[in-house]
Coordinates of C-alpha atoms in Angstrom, one line a residue:
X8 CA 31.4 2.3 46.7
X9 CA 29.1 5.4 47.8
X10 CA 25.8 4.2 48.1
X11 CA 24.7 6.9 45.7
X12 CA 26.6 5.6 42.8
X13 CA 24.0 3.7 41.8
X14 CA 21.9 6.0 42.0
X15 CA 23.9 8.5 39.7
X16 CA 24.2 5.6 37.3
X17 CA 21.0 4.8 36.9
X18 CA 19.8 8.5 36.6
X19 CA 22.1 8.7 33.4
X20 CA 20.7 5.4 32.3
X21 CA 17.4 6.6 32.6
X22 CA 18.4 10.2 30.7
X23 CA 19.3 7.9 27.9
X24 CA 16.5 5.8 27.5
X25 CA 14.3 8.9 27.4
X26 CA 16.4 10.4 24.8
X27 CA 15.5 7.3 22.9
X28 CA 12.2 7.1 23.8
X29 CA 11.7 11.0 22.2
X30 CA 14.0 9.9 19.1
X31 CA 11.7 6.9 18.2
X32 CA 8.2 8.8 19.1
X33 CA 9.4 11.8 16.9
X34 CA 10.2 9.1 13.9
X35 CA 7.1 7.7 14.6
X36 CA 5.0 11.0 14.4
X37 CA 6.5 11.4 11.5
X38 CA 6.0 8.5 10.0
X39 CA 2.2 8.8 10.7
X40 CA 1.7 12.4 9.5
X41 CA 3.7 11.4 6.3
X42 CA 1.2 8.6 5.7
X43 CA -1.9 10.9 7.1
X44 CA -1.1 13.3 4.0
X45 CA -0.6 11.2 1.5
X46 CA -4.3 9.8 2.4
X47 CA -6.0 12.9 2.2
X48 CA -4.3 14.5 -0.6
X49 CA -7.0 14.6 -4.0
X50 CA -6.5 12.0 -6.2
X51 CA -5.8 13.9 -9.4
X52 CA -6.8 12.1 -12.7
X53 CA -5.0 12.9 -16.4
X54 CA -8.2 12.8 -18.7
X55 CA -6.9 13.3 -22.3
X56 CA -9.4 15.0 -24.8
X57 CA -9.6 17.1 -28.3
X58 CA -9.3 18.9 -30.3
X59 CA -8.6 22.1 -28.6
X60 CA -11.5 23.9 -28.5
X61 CA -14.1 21.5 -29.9
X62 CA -17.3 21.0 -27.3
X63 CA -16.0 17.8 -25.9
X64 CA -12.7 20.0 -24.6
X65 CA -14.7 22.5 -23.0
X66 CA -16.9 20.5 -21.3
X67 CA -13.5 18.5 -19.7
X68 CA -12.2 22.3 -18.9
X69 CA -15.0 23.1 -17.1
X70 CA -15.2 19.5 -15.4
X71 CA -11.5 20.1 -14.5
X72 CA -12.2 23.7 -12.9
X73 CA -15.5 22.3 -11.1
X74 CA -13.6 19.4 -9.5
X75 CA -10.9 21.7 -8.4
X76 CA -13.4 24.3 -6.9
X77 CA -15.6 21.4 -4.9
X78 CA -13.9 18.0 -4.7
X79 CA -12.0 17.3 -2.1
X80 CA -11.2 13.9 -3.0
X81 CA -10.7 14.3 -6.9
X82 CA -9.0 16.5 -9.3
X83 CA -8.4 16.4 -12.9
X84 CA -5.7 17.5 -15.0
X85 CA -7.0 18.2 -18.8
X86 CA -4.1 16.7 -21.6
X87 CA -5.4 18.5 -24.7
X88 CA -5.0 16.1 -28.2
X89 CA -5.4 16.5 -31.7
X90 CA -8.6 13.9 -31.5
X91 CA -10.0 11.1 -29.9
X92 CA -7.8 8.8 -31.7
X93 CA -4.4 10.4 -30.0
X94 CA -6.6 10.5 -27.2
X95 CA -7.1 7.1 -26.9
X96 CA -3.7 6.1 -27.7
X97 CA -2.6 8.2 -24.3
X98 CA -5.0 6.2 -22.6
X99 CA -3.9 2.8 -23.9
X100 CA 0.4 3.9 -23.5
X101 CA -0.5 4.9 -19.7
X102 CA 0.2 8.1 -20.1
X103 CA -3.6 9.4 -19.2
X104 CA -5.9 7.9 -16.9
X105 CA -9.0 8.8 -18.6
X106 CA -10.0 9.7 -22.0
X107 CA -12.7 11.2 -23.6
X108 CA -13.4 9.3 -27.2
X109 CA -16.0 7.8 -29.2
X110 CA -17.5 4.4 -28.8
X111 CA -16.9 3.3 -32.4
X112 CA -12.8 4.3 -32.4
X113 CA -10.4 1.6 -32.1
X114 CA -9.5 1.3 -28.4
X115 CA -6.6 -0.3 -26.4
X116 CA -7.5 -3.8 -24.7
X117 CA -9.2 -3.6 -21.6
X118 CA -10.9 -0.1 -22.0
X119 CA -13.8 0.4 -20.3
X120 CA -16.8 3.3 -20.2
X121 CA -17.2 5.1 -16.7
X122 CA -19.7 8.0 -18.4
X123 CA -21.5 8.9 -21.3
X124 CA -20.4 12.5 -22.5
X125 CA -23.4 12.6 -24.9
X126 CA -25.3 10.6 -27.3
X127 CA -24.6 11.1 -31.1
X128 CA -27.5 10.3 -33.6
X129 CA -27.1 9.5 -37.1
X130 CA -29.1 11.8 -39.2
X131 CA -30.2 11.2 -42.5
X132 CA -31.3 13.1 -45.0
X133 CA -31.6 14.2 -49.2
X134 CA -32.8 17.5 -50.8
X135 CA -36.1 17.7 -52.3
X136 CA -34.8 19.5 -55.2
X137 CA -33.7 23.0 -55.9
X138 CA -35.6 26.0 -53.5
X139 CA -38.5 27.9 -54.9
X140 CA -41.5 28.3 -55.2
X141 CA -42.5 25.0 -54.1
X142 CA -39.8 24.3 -51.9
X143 CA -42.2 24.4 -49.1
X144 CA -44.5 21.5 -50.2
X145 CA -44.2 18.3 -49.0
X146 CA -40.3 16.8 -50.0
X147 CA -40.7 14.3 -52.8
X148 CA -37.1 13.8 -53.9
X149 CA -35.6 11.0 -55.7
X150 CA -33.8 9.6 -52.8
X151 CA -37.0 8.1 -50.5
X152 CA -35.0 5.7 -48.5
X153 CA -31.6 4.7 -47.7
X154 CA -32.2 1.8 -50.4
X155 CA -32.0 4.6 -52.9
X156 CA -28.6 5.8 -52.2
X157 CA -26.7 3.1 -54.7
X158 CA -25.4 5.0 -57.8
X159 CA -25.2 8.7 -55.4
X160 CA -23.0 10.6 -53.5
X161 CA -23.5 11.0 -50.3
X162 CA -21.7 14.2 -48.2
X163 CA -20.3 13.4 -44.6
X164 CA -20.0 16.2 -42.8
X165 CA -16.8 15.9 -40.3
X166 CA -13.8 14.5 -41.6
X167 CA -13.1 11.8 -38.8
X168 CA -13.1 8.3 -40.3
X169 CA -15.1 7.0 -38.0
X170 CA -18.0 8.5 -39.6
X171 CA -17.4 7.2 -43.0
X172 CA -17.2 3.3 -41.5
X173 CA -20.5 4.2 -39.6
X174 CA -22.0 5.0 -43.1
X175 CA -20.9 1.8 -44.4
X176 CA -22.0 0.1 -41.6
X177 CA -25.5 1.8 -42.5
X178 CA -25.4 0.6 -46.4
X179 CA -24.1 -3.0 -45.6
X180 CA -26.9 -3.1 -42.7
X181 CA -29.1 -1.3 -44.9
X182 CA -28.7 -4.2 -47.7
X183 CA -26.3 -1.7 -50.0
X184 CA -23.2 -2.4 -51.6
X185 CA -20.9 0.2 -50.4
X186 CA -18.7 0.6 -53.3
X187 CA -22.0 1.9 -55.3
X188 CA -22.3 4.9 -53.0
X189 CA -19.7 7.3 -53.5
X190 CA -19.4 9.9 -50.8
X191 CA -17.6 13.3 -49.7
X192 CA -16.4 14.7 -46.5
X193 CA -16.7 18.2 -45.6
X194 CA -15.3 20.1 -42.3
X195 CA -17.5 21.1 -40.1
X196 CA -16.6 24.4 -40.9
X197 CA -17.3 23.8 -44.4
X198 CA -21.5 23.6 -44.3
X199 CA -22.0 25.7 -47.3
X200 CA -19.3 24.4 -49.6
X201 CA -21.4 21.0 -48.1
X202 CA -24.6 23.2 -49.1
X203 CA -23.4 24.4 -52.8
X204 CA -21.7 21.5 -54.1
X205 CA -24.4 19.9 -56.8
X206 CA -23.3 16.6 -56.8
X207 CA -24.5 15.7 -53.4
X208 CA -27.8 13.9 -53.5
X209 CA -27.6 12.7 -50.0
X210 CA -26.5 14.3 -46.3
X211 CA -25.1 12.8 -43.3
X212 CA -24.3 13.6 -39.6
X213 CA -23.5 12.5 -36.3
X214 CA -24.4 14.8 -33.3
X215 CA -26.6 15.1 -30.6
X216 CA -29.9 15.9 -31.3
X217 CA -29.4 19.7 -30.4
X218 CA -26.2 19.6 -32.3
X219 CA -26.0 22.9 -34.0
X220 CA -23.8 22.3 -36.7
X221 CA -26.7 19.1 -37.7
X222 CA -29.4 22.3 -37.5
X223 CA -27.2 25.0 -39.5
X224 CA -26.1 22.2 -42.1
X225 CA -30.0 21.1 -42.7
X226 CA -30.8 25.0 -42.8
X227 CA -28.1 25.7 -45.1
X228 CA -29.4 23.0 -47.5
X229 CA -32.5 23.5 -47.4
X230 CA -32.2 27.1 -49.0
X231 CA -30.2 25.6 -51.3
X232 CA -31.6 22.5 -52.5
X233 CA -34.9 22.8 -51.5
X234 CA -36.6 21.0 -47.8
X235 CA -35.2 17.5 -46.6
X236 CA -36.2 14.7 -46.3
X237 CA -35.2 12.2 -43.4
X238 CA -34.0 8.9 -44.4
X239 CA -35.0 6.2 -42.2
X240 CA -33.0 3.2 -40.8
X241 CA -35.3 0.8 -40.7
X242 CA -32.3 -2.0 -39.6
X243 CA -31.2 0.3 -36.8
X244 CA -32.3 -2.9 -34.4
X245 CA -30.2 -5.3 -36.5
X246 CA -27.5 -3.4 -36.6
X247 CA -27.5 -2.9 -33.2
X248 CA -27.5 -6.8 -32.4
X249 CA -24.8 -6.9 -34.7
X250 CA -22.7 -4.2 -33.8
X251 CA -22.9 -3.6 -30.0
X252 CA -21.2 -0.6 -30.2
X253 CA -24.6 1.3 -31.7
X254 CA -27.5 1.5 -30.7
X255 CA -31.2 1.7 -32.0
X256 CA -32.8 4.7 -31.7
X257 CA -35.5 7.4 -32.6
X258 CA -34.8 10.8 -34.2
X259 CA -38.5 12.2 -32.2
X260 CA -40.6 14.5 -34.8
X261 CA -39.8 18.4 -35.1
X262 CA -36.6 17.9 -32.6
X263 CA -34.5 19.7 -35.1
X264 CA -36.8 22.2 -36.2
X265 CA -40.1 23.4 -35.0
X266 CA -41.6 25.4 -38.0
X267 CA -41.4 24.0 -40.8
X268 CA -41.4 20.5 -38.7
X269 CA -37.6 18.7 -39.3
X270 CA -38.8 15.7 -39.2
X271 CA -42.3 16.0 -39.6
X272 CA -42.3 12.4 -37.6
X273 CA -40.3 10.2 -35.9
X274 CA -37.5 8.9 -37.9
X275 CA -35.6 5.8 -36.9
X276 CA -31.9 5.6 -36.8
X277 CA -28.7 4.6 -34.5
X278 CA -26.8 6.3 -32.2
X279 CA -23.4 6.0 -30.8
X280 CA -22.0 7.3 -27.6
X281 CA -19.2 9.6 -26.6
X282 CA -17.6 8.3 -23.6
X283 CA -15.5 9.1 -20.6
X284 CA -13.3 6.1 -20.6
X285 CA -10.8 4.5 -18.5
X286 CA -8.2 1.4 -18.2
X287 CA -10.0 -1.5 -16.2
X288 CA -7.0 -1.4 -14.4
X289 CA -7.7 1.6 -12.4
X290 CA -8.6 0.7 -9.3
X291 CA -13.1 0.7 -8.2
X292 CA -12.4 3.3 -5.4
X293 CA -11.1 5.9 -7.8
X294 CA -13.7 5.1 -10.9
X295 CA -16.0 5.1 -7.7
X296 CA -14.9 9.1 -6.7
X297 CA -15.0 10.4 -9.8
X298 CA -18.3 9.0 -11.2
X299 CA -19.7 10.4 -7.9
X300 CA -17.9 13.7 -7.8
X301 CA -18.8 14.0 -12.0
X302 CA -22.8 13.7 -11.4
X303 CA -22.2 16.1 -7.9
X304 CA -21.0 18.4 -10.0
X305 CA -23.3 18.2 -13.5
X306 CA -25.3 21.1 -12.8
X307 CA -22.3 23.4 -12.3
X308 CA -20.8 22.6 -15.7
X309 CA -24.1 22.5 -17.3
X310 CA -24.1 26.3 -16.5
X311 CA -20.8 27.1 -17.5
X312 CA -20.8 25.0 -20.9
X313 CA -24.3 24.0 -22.4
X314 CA -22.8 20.2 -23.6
X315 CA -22.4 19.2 -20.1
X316 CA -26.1 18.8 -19.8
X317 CA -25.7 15.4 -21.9
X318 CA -23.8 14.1 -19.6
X319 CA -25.3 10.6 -18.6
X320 CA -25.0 7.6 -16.6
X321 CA -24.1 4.1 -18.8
X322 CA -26.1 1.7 -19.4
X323 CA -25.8 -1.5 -16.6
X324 CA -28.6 -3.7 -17.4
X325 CA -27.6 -4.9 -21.1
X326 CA -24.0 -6.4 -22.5
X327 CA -22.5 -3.0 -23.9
X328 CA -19.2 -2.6 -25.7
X329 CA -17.3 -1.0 -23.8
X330 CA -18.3 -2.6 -20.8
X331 CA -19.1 -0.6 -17.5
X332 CA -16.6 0.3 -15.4
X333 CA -16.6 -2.1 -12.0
X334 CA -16.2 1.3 -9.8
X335 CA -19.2 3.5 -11.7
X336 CA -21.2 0.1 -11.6
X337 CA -21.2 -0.6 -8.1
X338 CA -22.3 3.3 -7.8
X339 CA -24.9 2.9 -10.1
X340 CA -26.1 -0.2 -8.8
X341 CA -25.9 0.9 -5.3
X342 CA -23.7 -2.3 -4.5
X343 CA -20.5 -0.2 -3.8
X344 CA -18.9 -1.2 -0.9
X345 CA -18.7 -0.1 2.1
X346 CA -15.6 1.6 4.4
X347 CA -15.6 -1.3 6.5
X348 CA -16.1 -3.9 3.8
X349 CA -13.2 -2.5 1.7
X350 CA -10.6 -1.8 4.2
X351 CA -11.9 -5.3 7.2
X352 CA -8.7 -7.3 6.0
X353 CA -6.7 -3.8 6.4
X354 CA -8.0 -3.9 10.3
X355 CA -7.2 -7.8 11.1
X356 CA -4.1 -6.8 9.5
X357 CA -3.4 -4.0 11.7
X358 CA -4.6 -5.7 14.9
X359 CA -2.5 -8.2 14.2
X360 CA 0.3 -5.8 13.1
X361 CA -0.6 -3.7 16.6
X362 CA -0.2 -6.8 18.6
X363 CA 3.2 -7.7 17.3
X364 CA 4.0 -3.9 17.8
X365 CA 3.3 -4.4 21.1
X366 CA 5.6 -7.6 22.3
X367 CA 8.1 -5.7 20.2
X368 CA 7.5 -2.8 22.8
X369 CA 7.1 -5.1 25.6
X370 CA 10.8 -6.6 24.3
X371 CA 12.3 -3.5 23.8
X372 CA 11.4 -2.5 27.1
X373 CA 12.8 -4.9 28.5
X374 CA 15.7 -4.7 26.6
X375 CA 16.5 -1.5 27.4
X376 CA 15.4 -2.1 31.1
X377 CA 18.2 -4.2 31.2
X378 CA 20.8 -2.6 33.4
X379 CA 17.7 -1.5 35.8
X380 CA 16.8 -5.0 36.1
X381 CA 20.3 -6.3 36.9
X382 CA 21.0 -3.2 39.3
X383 CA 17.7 -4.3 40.4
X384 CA 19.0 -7.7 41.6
X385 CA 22.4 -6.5 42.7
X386 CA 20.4 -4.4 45.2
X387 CA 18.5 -7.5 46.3
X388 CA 21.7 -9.2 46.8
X389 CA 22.8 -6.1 48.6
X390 CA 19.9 -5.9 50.9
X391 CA 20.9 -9.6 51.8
X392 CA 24.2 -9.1 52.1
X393 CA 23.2 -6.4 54.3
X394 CA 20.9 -8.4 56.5
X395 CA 24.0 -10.7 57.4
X396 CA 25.8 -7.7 57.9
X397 CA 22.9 -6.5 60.3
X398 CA 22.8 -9.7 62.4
X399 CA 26.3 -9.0 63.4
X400 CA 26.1 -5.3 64.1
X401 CA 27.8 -4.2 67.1
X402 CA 25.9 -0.8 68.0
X403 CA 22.7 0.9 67.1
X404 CA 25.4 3.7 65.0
X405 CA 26.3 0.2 62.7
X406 CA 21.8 -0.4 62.5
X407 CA 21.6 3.4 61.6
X408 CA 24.0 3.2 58.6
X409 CA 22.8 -0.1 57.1
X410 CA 19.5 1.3 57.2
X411 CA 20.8 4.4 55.4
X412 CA 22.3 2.5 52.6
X413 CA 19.5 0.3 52.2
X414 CA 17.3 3.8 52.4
X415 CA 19.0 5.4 49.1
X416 CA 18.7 1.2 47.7
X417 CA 14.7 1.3 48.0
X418 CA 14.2 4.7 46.9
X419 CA 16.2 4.2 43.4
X420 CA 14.2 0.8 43.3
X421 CA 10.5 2.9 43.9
X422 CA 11.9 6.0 40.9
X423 CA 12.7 3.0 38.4
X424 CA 9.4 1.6 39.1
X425 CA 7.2 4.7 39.0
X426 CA 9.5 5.1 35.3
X427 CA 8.5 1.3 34.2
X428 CA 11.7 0.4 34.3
X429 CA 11.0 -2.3 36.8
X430 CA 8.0 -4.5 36.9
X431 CA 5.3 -5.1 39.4
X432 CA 7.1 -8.7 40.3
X433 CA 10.5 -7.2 40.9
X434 CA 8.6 -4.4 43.7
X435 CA 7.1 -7.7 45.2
X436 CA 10.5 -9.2 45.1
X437 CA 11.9 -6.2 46.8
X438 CA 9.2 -6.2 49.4
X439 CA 10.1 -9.6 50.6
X440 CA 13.7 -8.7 50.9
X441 CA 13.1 -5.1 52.8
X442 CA 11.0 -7.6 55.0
X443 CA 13.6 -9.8 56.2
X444 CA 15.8 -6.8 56.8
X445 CA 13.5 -4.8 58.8
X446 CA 13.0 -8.2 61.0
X447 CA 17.0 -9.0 61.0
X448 CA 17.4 -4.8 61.9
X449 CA 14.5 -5.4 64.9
X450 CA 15.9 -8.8 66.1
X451 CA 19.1 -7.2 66.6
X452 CA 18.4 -4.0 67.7
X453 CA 16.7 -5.9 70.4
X454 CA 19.5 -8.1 71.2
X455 CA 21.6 -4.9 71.7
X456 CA 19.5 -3.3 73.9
X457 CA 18.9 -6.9 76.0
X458 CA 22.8 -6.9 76.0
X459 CA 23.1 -2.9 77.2
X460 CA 20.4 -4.0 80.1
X461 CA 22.3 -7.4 80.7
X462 CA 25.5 -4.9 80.8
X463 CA 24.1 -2.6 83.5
X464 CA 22.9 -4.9 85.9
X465 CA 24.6 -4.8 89.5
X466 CA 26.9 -7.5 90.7
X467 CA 26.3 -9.3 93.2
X468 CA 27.2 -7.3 96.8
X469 CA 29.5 -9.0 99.4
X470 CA 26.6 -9.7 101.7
X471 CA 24.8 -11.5 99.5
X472 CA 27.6 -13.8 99.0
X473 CA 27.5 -14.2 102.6

């Protein structure tokens, strides 16, 4: 065999392995720019809300278009719903990961509040009588106090039920019976049929405290029926132990109307919250984003749509119902975690998972090293066989050759090892062989040329025999 068909062989070997090498590193890149993308793409959130066009859908349509113009890391995607009840059922099938409803509403299990949309006051209120001439004089109808509502009708104005339990809730809190208080409920489109129809003695509605449709419905009575007076409730704070979902508040004097003063001064009552809600089951770090992005971005919806400046932070410090999302908590509290204490496990993980990688490497080289480390050892063995061969040589052309052969032997040995396809031990190895041959090459070369002198020599002459 040609002493370069090793060579050859191991050349293709080597074309092989790097052909591999470039396969596996491509699958790898991959793999990693795959998994890189996925990272950074925006988390996008399915909030559900309605009715279409109410205030609470256009302050989630310009929360969506906000996100989309300056979050990087969240985007939402608006499901428009006949009402917070459809809403909420979304929410609780899994088919929306947020929700926009009512804290009074019957929600799925496990619902809990990320943000308050806006506070809703309960607003009481009865005519003084019929406008006049002394319509502007100090109210003194029949109806003084919520105590005085057995044996009337009360108007609601919004036909959600939820409204009509919270005016129970009112009467029963309130000590009335309330099957002795009839009632009526009007659209919210509806404020002057609310404002003509006789038979009302009393008024409610549930809003914010700039709510305009609470400010055009008192107006529209008021020229009606004459100037209203504010019912108190004066078991807000019981009814707020009681019923967690409420809470007691203060209606502040002349908030709904400056001149004449509506109320002329402050007027207890509760309130109930509109909520941004979510599943506990989604996870802190996205609650986390998007309570953070939401309150980045208040302002800018606050300009485009006048609601958004109720938005608000939830309460943390008292038992609420629904509780406080874990993700906007740890915001609000400050005790989020941080990069390193979320994702520390993820690094021992991936140390560890780097260290088997790399005796998986190390046996894969190895592996694939195979044939270099066997021809590796067969040239060993050649070089030995070699130095026998040497010590036997019978002219410096028989030297010259062997060192050729073991010439094309070291220099195949020194590419494998500048490739890693051979180890540091197997060079040492080969450096104790190439050793005993250049010493078996130099003992014999020596013994040649001792022999050529030996050979030259003169006989001895005849005289010296003599």
């Amino acid at each position: 065999m040609s002493p370069l068909d090793p060579v050859k062989s191991a050349h293709d070997r080597r074309q092989r392995r790097l052909l591999f090498v470039l396969a596996l590193g491509f699958v790898v890149f991959g793999a990693a720019a795959a998994a890189l993308f996925y990272v950074i793409q925006p988390e996008t959130l399915r909030i559900a809300v309605g009715p279409a066009g109410s205030d609470d859908h256009q302050v989630v349509e310009a929360m969506a278009e906000a996100f989309g113009e300056e979050s990087r890391s969240v985007k939402l995607s608006p499901i428009t719903t006949e009402g917070a009840a459809e809403s909420l059922a979304l929410l609780g099938a899994g088919k929306a990961d947020l929700a926009v409803g009512r804290g009074d509403l019957g929600m799925p299990a496990d619902t809990q509040t990320l943000a308050v949309l806006r506070k809703n006051y309960v607003v009481l209120w009865s005519p003084s009588g019929r406008s006049g001439k002394d319509s502007r004089k100090k109210a003194t109808g029949k109806i003084g106090e919520i105590a005085d509502l057995a044996g009337h009708k009360v108007g609601i104005i919004g036909r959600t039920g939820a409204n009509l339990a919270l005016l129970r809730i009112i009467l029963v809190g309130s000590g009335v019976e309330p099957s002795k208080v009839a009632t009526a409920q009007f659209g919210t489109d509806e404020i002057e049929k609310l404002a003509q129809d006789t038979t009302l003695d009393a008024y409610l509605a549930v809003g914010p405290l700039d709510s305009k449709i609470t400010a055009t419905a008192i107006a529209a009575t008021s020229r009606s029926r004459g100037a209203p007076k504010f019912l108190p409730v004066d078991a807000s704070e019981a009814i707020a132990l009681k019923q967690r979902r409420y809470e007691a508040e203060e209606i502040p004097g002349s908030v709904l109307n400056a001149k004449p003063a509506w109320p002329e001064d402050k007027v207890d009552t509760i309130s109930v919250n509109h909520l941004i809600l979510a599943r506990k089951e989604l996870s802190e770090a996205k609650a986390a984003a998007f309570y953070r992005q939401l309150f980045a971005v208040r302002d800018t919806i606050a300009q485009r749509v006048a609601g958004a400046a109720h938005i608000s932070k939830p309460e943390t410090e008292k038992e609420t119902e629904p509780s406080v999302h874990r993700g906007a908590a740890a915001v609000i509290n400050g005790t989020e975690r941080t990069f390193l204490d979320k994702y520390s496990d993820y690094f021992w993980f991936a140390l560890l998972l780097l260290s088997g990688i790399g005796s998986a490497a190390a046996w894969l080289r190895r592996y694939l090293n195979r044939d270099e480390h066997d021809d590796n050892t067969s040239h060993r063995n050649r070089i030995l066989a070699v130095v026998s061969e040497v010590r036997d040589a019978g002219s410096e052309q028989d030297l010259l050759a062997s060192q050729r052969e073991v010439d094309a032997i070291i220099g195949e040995a020194l590419k494998c090892y500048d490739e890693g396809a051979i180890e540091q031990e197997d060079i040492v190895a080969f450096g104790l062989v190439l050793e005993l041959f250049n010493h078996a090459v130099a003992e014999r070369r020596a013994a040649l040329q001792g022999g050529l002198i030996e050979a030259r020599a003169p006989g001895p002459t005849l005289a010296s025999r003599r």
